[in-house]
PDB file of C-alpha atoms in Angstrom:
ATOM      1  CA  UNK A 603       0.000   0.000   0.000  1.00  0.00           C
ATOM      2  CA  UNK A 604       1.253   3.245  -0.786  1.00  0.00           C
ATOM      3  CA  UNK A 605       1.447   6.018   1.667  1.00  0.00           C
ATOM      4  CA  UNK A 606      -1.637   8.863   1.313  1.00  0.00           C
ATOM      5  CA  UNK A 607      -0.709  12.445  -0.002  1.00  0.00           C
ATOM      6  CA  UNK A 608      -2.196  13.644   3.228  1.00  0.00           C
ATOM      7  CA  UNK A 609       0.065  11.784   4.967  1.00  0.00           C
ATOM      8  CA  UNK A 610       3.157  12.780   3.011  1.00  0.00           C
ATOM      9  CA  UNK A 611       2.371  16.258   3.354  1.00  0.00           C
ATOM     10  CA  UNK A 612       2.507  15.814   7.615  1.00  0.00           C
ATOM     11  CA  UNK A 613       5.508  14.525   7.157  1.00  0.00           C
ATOM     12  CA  UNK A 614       7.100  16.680   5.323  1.00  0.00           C
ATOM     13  CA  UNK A 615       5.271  19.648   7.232  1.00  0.00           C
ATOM     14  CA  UNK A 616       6.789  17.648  10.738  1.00  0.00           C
ATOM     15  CA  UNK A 617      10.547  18.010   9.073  1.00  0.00           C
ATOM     16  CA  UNK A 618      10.148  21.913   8.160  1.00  0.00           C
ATOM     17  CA  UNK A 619       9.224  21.811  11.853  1.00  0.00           C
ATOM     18  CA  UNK A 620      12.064  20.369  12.760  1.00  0.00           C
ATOM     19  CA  UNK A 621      14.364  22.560  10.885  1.00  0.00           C
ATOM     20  CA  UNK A 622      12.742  25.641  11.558  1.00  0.00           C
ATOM     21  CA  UNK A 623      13.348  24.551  16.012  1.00  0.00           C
ATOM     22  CA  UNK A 624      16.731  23.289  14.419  1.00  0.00           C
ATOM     23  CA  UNK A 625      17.666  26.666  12.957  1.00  0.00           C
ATOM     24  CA  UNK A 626      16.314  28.574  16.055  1.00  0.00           C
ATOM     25  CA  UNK A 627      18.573  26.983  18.346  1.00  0.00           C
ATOM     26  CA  UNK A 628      21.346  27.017  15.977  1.00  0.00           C
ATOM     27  CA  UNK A 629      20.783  30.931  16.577  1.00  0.00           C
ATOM     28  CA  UNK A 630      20.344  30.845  20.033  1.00  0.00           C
ATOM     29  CA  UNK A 631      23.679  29.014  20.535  1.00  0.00           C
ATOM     30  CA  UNK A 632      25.501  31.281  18.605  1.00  0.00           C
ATOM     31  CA  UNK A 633      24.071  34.240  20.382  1.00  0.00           C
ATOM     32  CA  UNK A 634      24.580  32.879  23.633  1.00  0.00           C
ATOM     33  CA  UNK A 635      28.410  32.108  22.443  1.00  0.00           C
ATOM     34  CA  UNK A 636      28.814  35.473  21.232  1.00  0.00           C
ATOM     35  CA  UNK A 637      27.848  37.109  24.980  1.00  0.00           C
ATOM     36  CA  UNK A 638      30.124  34.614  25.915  1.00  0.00           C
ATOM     37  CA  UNK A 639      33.064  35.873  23.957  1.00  0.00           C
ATOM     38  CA  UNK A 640      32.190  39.756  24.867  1.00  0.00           C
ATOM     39  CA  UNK A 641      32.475  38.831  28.876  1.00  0.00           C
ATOM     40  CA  UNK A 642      34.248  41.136  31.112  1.00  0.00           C
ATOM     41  CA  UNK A 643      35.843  38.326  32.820  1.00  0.00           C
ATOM     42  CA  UNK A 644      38.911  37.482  31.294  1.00  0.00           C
ATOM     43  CA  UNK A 645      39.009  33.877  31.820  1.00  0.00           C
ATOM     44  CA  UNK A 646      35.549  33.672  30.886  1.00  0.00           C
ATOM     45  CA  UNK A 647      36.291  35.830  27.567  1.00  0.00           C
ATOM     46  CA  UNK A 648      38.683  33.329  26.871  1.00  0.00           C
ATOM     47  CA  UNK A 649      36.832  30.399  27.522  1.00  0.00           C
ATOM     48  CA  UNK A 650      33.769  32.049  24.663  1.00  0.00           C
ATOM     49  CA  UNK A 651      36.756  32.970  22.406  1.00  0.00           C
ATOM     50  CA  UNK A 652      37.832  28.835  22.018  1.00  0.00           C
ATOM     51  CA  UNK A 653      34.029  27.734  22.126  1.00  0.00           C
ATOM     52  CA  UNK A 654      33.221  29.943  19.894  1.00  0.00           C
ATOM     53  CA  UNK A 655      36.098  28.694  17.501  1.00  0.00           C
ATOM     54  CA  UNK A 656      34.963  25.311  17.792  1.00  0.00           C
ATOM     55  CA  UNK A 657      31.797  26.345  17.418  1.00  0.00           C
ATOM     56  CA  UNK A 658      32.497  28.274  14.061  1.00  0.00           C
ATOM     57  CA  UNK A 659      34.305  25.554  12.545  1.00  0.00           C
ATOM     58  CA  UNK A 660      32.499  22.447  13.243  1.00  0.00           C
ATOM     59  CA  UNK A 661      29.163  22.674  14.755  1.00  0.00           C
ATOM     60  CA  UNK A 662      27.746  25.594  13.307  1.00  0.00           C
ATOM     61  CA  UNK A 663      28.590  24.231   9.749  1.00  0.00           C
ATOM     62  CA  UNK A 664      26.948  21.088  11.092  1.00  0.00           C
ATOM     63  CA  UNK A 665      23.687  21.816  12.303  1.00  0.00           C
ATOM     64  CA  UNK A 666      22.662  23.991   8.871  1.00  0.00           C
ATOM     65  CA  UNK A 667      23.565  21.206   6.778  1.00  0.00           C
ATOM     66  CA  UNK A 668      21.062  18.877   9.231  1.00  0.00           C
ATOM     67  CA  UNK A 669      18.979  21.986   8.782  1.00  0.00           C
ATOM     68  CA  UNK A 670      19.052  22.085   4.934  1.00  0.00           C
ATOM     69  CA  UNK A 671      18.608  17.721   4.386  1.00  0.00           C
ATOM     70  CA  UNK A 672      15.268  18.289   6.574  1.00  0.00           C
ATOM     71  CA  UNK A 673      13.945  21.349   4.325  1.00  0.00           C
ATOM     72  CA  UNK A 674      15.042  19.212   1.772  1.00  0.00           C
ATOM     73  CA  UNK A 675      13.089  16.106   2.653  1.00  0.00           C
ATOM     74  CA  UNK A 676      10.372  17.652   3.330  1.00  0.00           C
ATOM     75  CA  UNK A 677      10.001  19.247  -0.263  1.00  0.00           C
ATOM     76  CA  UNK A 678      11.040  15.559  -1.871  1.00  0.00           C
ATOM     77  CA  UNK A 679       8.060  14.493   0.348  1.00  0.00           C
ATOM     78  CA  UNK A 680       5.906  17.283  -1.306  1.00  0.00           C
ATOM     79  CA  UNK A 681       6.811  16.474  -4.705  1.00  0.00           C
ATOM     80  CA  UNK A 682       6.184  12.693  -3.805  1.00  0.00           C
ATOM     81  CA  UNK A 683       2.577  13.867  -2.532  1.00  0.00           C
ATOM     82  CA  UNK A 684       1.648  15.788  -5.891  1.00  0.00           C
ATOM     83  CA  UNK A 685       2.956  12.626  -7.996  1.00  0.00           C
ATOM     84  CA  UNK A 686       0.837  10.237  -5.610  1.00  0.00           C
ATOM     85  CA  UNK A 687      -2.542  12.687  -6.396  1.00  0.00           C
ATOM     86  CA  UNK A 688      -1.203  13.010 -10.220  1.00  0.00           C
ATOM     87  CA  UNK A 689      -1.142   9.393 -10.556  1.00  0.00           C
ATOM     88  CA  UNK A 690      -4.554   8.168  -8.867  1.00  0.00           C
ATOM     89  CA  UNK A 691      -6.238  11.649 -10.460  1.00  0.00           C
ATOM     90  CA  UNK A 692      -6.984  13.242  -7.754  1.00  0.00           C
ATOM     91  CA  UNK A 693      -4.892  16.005  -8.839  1.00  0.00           C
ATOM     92  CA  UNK A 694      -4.023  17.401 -12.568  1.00  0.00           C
ATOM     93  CA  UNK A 695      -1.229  19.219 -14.197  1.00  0.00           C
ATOM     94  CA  UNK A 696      -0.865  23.403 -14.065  1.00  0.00           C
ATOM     95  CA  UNK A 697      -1.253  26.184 -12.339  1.00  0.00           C
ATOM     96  CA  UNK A 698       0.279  26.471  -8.788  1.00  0.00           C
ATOM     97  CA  UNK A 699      -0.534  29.634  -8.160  1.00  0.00           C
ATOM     98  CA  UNK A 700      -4.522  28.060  -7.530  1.00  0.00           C
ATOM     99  CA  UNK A 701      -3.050  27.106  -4.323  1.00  0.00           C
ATOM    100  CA  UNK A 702      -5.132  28.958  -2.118  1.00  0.00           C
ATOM    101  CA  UNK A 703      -7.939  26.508  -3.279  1.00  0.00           C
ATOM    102  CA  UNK A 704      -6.047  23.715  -1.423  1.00  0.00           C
ATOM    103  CA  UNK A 705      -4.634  20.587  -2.714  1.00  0.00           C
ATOM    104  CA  UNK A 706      -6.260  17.231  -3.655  1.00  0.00           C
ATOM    105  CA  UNK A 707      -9.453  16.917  -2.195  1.00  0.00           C
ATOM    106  CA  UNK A 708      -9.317  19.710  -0.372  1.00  0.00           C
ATOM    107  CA  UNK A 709      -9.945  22.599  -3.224  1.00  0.00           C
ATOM    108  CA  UNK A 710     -13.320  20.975  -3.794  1.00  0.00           C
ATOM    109  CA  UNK A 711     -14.426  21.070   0.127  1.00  0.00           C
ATOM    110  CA  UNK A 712     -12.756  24.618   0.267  1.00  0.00           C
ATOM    111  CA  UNK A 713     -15.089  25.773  -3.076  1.00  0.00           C
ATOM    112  CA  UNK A 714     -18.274  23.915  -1.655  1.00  0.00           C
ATOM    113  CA  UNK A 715     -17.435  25.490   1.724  1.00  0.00           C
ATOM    114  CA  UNK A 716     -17.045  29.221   0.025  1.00  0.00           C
ATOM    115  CA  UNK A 717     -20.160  28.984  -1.619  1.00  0.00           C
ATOM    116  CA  UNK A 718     -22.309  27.855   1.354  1.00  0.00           C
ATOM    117  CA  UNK A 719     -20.577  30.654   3.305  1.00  0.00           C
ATOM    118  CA  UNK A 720     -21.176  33.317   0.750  1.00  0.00           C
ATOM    119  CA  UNK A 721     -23.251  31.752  -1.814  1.00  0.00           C
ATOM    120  CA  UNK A 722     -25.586  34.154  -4.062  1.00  0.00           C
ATOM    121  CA  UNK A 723     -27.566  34.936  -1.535  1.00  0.00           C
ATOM    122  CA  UNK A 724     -24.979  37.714  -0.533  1.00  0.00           C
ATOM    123  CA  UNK A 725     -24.397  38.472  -4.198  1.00  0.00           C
ATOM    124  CA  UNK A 726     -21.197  37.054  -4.410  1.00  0.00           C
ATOM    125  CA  UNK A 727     -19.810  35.967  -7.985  1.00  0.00           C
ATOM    126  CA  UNK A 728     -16.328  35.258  -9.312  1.00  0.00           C
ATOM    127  CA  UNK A 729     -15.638  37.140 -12.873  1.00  0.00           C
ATOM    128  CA  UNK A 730     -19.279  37.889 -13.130  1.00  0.00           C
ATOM    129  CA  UNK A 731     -20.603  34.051 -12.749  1.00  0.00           C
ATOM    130  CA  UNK A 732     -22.555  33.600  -9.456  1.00  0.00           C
ATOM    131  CA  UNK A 733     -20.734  30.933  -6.819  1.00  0.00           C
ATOM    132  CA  UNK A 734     -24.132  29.213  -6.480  1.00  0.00           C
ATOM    133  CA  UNK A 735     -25.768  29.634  -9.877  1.00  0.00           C
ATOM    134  CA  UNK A 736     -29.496  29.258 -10.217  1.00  0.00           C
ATOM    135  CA  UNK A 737     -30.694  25.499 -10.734  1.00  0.00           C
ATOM    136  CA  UNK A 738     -33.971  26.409  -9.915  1.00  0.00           C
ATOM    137  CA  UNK A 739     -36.339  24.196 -13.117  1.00  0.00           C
ATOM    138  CA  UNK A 740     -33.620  21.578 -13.890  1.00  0.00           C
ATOM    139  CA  UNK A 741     -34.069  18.066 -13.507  1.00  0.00           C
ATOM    140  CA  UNK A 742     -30.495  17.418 -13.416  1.00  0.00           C
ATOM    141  CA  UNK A 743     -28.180  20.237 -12.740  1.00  0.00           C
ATOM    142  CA  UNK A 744     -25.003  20.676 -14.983  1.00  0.00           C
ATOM    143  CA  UNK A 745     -22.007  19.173 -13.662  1.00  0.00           C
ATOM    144  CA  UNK A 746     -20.446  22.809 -13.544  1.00  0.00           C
ATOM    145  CA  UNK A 747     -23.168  23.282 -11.123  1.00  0.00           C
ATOM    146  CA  UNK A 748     -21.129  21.400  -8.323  1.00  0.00           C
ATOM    147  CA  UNK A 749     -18.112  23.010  -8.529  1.00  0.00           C
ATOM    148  CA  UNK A 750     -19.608  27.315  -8.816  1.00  0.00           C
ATOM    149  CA  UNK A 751     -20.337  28.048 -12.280  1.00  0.00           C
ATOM    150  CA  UNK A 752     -22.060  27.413 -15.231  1.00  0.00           C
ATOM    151  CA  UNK A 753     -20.215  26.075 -18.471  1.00  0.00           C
ATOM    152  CA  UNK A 754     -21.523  28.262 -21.074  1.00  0.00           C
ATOM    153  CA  UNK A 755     -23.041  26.677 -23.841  1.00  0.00           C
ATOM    154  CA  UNK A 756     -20.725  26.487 -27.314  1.00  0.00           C
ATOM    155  CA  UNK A 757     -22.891  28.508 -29.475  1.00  0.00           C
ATOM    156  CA  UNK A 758     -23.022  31.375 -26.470  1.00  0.00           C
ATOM    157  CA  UNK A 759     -19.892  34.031 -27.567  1.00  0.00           C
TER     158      UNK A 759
END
């Protein structure tokens, strides 16, 4: 069984986590190292001055490239997400900017969720078509129907 898109995309949201509390620390150790290094105290200016050497050279370095594999498996996991939806077509080709829609499943429950929100009944439309358009005398409402608007008909300019 392969693993859901919804569960890819935790995953991959769990790592950015990670890196994001990875990279904070990373600053906070630095900082902390820096005070160090600016002490008043001699001994303990000295002490800062060789951790932060270490520090510089090896650990630092260290913990970004940790950092950077999570960020980085967590956008493979991404990519293996949209290629899971592309494949059982849940999820076509194009435009990424439509992400505010959602992805997968979700755009449709995020449309049907705007237009019971707003629906006509507030006058709402997109482009001039109505989010709820009137299927008031059909038997069988267009498919279009489901989804906000009305495909105009192919004679229609």
């Amino acid at each position: 069984m392969s693993p859901q898109p919804a569960d890819l995309r935790a995953q991959a949201a769990a790592f950015r986590h990670a890196a994001d509390r990875l990279t904070l620390l990373r600053l906070r150790i630095g900082n902390s190292i820096t005070e160090l290094s600016q002490s008043e105290d001699e001994w303990t200016r000295d002490l800062g001055e060789q951790v932060h050497d270490r520090w510089t050279l090896t650990e630092h370095p260290e913990l970004g490239r940790l950092a950077s594999g999570l960020r980085g498996t967590a956008k493979c996991l991404e990519q293996a997400a949209v290629q899971a939806e592309r494949t059982t077509g849940r999820r076509l080709g194009g435009y990424a900017g439509a992400g505010f829609l959602g992805r997968g499943a979700e755009a449709q429950h995020h449309v049907h969720d705007v237009a019971k929100f707003v629906g006509t009944r507030h006058g709402a439309e997109i482009g001039g078509f109505p989010l709820l358009p009137d299927t008031a005398g059909a038997m069988l409402p267009h498919p279009s129907h489901t989804l906000g608007i009305e495909t105009p008909d192919y004679e229609e300019d």
